[in-house]
Structures are given as C-alpha cells and as structure tokens.
CSV table of C-alpha atoms and ligand atoms in Angstrom, one decimal:
chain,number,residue,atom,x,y,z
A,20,UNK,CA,34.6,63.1,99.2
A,21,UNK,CA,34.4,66.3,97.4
A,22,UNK,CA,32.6,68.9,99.1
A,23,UNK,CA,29.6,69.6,96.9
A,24,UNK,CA,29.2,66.2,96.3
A,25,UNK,CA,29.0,65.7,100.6
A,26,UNK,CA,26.6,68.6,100.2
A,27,UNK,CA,24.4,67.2,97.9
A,28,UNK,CA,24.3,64.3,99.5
A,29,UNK,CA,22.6,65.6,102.5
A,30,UNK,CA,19.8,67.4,101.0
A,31,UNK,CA,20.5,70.9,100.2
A,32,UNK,CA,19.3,70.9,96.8
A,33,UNK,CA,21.0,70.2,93.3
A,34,UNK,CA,24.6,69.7,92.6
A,35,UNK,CA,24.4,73.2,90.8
A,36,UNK,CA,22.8,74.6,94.3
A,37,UNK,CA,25.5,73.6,96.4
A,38,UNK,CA,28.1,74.3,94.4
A,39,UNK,CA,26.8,77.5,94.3
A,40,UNK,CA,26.6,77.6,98.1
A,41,UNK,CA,30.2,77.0,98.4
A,42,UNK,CA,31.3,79.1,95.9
A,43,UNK,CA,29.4,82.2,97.5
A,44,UNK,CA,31.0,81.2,101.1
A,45,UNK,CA,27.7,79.8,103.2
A,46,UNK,CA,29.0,76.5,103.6
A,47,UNK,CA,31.6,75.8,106.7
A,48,UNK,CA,33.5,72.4,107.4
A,49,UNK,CA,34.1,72.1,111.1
A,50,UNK,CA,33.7,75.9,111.8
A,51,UNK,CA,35.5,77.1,108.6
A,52,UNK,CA,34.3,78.5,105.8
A,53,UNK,CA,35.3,76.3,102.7
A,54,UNK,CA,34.9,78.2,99.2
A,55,UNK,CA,36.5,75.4,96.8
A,56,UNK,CA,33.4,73.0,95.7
A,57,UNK,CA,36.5,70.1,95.1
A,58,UNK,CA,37.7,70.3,98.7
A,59,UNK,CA,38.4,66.8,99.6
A,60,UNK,CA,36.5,65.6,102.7
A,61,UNK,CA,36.9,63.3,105.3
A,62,UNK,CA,33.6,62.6,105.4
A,63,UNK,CA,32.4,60.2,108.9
A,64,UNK,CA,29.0,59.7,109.7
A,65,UNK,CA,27.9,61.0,112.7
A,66,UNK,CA,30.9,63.4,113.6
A,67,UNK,CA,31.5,65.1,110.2
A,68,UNK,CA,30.1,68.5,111.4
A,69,UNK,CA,29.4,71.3,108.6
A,70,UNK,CA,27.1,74.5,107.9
A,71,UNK,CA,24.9,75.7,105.2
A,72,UNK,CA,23.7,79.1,105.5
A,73,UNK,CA,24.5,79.2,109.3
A,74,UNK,CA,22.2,75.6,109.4
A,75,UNK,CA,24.4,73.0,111.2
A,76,UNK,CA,24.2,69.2,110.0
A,77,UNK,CA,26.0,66.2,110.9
A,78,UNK,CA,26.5,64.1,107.6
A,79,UNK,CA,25.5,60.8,107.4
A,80,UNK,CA,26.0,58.8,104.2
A,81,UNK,CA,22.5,56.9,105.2
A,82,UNK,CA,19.1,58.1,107.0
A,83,UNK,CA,18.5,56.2,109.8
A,84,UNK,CA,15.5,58.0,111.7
A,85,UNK,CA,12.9,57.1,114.4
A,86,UNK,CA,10.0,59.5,114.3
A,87,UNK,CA,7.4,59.5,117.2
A,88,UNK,CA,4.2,60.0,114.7
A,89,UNK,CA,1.5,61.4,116.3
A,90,UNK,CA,-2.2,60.5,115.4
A,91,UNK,CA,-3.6,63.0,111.9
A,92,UNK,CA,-0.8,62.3,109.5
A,93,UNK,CA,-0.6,59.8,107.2
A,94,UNK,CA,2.8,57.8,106.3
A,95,UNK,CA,1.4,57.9,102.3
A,96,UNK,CA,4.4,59.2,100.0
A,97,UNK,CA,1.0,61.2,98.3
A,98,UNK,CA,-1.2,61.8,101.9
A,99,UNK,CA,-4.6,63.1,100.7
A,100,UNK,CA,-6.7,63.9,103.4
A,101,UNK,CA,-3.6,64.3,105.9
A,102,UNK,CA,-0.2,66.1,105.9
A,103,UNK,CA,2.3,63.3,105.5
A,104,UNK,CA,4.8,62.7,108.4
A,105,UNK,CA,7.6,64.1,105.8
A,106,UNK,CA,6.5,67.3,107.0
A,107,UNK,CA,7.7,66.5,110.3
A,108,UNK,CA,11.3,66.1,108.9
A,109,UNK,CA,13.7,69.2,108.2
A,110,UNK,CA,13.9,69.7,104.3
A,111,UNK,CA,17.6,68.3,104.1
A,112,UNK,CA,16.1,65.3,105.2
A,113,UNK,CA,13.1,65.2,102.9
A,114,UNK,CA,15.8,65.8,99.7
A,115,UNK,CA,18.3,64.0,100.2
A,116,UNK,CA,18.6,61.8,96.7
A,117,UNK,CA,18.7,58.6,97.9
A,118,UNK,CA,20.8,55.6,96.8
A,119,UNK,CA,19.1,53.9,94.0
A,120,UNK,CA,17.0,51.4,95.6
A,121,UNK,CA,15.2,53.7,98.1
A,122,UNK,CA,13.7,57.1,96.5
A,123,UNK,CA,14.5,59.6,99.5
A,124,UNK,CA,14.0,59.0,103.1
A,125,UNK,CA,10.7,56.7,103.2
A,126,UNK,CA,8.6,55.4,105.7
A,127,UNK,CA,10.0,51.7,106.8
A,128,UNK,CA,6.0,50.0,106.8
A,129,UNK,CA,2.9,52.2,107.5
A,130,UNK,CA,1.1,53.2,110.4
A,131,UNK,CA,-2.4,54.6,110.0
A,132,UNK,CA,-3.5,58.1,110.1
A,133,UNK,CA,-5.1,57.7,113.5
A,134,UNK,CA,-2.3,55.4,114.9
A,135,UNK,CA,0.7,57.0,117.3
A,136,UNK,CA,4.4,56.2,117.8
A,137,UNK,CA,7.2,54.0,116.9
A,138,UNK,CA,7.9,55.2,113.1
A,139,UNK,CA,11.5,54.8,111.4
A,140,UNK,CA,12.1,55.9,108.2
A,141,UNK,CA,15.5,55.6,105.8
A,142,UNK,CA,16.9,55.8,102.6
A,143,UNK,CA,18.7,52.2,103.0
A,144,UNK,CA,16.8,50.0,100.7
A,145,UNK,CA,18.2,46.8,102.0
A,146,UNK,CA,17.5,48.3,105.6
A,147,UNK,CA,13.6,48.8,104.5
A,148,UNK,CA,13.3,45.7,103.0
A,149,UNK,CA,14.9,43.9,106.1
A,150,UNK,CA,12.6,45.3,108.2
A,151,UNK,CA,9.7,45.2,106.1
A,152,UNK,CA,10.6,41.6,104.6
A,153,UNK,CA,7.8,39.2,105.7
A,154,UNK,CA,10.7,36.9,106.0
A,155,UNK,CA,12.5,38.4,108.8
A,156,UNK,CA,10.0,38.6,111.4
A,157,UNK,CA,11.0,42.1,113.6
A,158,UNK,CA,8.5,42.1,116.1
A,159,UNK,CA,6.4,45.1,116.7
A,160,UNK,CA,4.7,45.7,119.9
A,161,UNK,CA,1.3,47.9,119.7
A,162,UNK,CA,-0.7,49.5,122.6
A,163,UNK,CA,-4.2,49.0,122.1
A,164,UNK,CA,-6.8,50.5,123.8
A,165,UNK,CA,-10.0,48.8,123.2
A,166,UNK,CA,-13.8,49.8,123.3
A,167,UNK,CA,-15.0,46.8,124.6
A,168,UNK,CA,-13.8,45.1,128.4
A,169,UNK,CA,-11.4,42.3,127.4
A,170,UNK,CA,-11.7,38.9,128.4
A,171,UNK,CA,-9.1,35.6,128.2
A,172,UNK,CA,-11.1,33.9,125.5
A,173,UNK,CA,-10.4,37.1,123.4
A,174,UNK,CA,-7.2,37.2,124.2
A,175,UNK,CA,-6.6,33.4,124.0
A,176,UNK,CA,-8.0,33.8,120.2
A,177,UNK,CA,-5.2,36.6,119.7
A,178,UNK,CA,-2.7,33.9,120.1
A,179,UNK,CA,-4.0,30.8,118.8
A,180,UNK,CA,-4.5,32.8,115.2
A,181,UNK,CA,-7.4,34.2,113.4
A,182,UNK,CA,-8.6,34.3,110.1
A,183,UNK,CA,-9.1,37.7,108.4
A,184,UNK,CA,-11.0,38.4,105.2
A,185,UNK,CA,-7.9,38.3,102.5
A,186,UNK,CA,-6.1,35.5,103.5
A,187,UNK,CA,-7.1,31.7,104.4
A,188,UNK,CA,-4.2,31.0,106.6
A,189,UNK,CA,-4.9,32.3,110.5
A,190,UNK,CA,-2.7,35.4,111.8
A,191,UNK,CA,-1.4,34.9,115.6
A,192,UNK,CA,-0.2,37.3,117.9
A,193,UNK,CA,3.4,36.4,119.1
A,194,UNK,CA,2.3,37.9,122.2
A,195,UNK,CA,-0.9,39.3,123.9
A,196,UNK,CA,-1.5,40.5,127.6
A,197,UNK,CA,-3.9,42.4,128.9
A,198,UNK,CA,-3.1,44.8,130.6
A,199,UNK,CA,-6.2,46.0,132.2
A,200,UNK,CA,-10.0,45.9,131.2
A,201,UNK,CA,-9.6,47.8,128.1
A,202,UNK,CA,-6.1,48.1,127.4
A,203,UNK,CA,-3.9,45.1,125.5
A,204,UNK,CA,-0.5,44.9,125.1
A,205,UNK,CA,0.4,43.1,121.3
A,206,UNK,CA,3.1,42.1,120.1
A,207,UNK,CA,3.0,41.5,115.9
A,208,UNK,CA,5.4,39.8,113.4
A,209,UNK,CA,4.2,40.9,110.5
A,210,UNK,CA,2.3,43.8,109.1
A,211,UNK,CA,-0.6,43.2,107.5
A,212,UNK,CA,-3.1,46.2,106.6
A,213,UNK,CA,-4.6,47.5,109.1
A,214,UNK,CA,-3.7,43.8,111.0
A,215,UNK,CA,-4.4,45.4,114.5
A,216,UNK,CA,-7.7,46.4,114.0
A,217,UNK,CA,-9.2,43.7,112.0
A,218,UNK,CA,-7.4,41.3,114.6
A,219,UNK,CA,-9.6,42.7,117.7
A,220,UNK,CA,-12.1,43.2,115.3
A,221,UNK,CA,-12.2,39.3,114.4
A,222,UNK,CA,-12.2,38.7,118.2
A,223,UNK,CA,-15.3,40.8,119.0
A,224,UNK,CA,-13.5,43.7,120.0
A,225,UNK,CA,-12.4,47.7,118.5
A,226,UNK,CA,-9.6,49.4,119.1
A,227,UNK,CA,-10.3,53.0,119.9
A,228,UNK,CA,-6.7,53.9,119.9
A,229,UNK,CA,-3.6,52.6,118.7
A,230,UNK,CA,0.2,53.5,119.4
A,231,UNK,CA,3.4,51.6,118.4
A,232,UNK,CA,5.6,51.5,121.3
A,233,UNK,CA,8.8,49.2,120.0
A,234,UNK,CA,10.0,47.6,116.8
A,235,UNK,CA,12.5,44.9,117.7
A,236,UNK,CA,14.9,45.9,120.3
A,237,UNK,CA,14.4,49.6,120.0
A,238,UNK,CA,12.1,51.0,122.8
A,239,UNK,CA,10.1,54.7,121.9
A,240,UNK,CA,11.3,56.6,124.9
A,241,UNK,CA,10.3,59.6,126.2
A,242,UNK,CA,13.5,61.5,124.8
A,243,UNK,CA,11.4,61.8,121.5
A,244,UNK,CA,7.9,63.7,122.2
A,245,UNK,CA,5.1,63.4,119.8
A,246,UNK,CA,5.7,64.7,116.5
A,247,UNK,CA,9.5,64.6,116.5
A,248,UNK,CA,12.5,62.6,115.4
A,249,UNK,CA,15.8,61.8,115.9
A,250,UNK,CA,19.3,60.2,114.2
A,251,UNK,CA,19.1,56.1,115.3
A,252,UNK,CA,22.7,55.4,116.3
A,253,UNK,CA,25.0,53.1,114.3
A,254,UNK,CA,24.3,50.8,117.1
A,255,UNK,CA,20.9,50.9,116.9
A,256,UNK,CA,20.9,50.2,113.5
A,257,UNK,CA,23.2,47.3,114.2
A,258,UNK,CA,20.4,45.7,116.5
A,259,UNK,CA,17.5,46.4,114.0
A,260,UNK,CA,19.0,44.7,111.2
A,261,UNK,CA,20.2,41.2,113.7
A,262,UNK,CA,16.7,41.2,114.8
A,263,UNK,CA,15.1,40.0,111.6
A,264,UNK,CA,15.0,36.3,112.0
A,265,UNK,CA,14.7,35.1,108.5
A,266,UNK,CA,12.7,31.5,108.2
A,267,UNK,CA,11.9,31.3,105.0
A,268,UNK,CA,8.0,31.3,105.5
A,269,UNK,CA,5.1,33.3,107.0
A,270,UNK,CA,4.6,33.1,110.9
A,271,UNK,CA,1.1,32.1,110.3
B,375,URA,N1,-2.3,47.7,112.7
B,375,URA,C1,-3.3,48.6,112.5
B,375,URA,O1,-4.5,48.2,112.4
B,375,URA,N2,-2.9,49.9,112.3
B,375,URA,C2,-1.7,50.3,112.3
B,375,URA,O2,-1.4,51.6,112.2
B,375,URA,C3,-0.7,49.4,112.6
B,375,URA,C4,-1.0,48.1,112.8
C-alpha cells in the first residue's frame, strides 16, 4: 500500500493532509522517517508500526474496538444533551473514512446514557450488521441493579417472556439469576430499546442502574477502566462473528 494512502486510512486527515505530512518529514515507518508519499508498504494489521508528528499508531485496515462506556454519554452519532462516547476515542480513530458500508468507526447497537460497560464499536459493516442482525442472536449479559427486592415469580416472568408496549409477541430472557435481593444477572438476545428497563418494568420492578458486562464470548475485564478503550484482537473478532447463531427468526 502506498504510504499516504496507509495514512489516510487511519485517520490523520485528507489525502492532501497526509501527503503533506510525508512530504514535510513527520511521518516514520518502523522508526524511519519516510519522505516519498508513493513508498510502497507492507501494510499488516496489528504489527505495521508508524509515526505522525511523533504520535505512534499501529495500522489496522479495520476498527475493531471495545470501549468500557461509562454512565453520561450517549452512543447517538448527534448526542444532544450528552458528549457522545466518540469523544472517548483518539481523533485518528474518530476520522478514519470508513469502507463504504459503515460511515467511520460507529457504535455496534446502543447503550443508554445512564447505562455502563461493554461497548464495541467498528467501521466493518458486515461486522455491525452481524452483531446487530436480529438474526444472529449474540447474547448480551446486563447487570441490573434493581429498586425493588426481587422475587422468583419476577424472575420466572423474565424467562417465560413478556409482552412490551410495541410488539404483540412476548420478549424472554435467555437467562435470568438473581443474584442477591436487588441485583439480577440478564442475559439478552436481542436489543430492543430500552428492552432492560421496560422488561423489569413489565415485571413490577426498576432498574436503578444498568452495566453491560459481556457480548458473546468477550468478557469486560478490568484491563479496560471506565471511560477507555482498547484494539479487540483478530481473535477476538474471530469469536464475535462465530457467535451469531443465525435462525432465521426472532427469539421471541
Ligand atoms: N436495555 C436498556 O434498557 N438499556 C440499555 O442501555 C441496554 C439494554
């Protein structure tokens, strides 16, 4: 790949800009200062190493990011009332050009405002659409805490389905536990708006917090603290996309 192109690429601004960087010597490949904007490189994901402006980056010729979103941002490409979680990303990351499909790095699903956690984002449209696709049911477990003492009935509702205002057909929990008097563990296959809260809600119950704790096989592990993000690994992505289990109707 031609070096302003691998530049672009990664979000440092226009062709024009990153040409430019080269050409005025703030871009290094591997510790070297390249000057020559048609430089072939040898471009691998995840080891090719390079500078801009004394900035190191990695390339990668797709975003694969899991962000640990903390509560008072909203995942809204246009947040109103809230920053957006893009501001939690570095700016290379927020303009890189995307592929076509996806616009950018975007949020893969929404969590709310108030909600914590588990968060990935890309620019691989057929990544976002396989994990958002109701048809390939990635389960998502959620940590609720909840204002009032649960009981088994409530929970035994959870799981045999319930019916919530915009859609006849019942929504179940693929798993529910409680985990003590006001916490629940719950485990979703789909994501409905705001499905968490009008779930409990339907049962008798409010949550008072919320935070997203795993999406399919990946686990949100203490190596990413609130409010920042990290590169998922070729193998993580591997996992994400085999957990889907396509069906070719709704769980409920
Ligand atoms: N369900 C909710 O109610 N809110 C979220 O943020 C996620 C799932």
């Amino acid at each position: 790949m031609r070096l302003d192109q691998l530049v672009y690429s990664q979000g440092f601004g226009t062709r024009r800009h990153c040409a430019g960087l080269i050409a005025a010597g703030l871009v290094a490949v591997g510790g070297r200062t390249c000057r020559d904007p048609a430089a072939e490189i040898a471009a691998l994901a995840g080891v090719t190493a390079f500078s801009v402006e004394g900035r190191p980056w990695l390339f990668h010729d797709r975003a694969y990011l899991l962000l640990h979103k903390p509560a008072g941002y909203e995942c809204s490409q246009r947040p109103g009332a809230w920053p957006g979680v893009y501001t939690l990303l570095p700016a290379p990351l927020r303009q890189r050009p995307g592929d076509g499909k996806a616009l950018g790095v975007q949020a893969v699903g929404r969590l709310d405002q108030d909600t914590t956690g588990l968060l990935l984002l890309s620019d691989d449209g057929a990544f976002i659409h396989r994990m958002n696709s109701p048809r390939h049911h990635v389960p998502k477990v959620y940590e609720v805490s909840t204002r009032h003492p649960l009981d088994e009935a409530q929970v035994g509702r959870l799981l045999a389905g319930v019916v919530l205002d915009d859609d006849p057909r019942p929504v179940r929990a693929a798993a529910a536990r409680a985990v003590d008097t006001h916490h629940l563990q719950l485990t979703l296959t789909e994501g409905k708006y705001h499905q968490v809260k009008r779930m409990l809600a339907a049962v008798g119950n409010r949550v008072e917090a919320l935070h997203r704790s795993q999406v399919g096989p990946l686990v949100l592990g203490p190596d990413v603290p609130e409010g920042e993000w990290r590169w998922l690994t070729a193998a993580e992505v591997a996992r994400l996309m085999a957990a889907g289990r396509p069906t070719g109707s709704q769980a409920s």
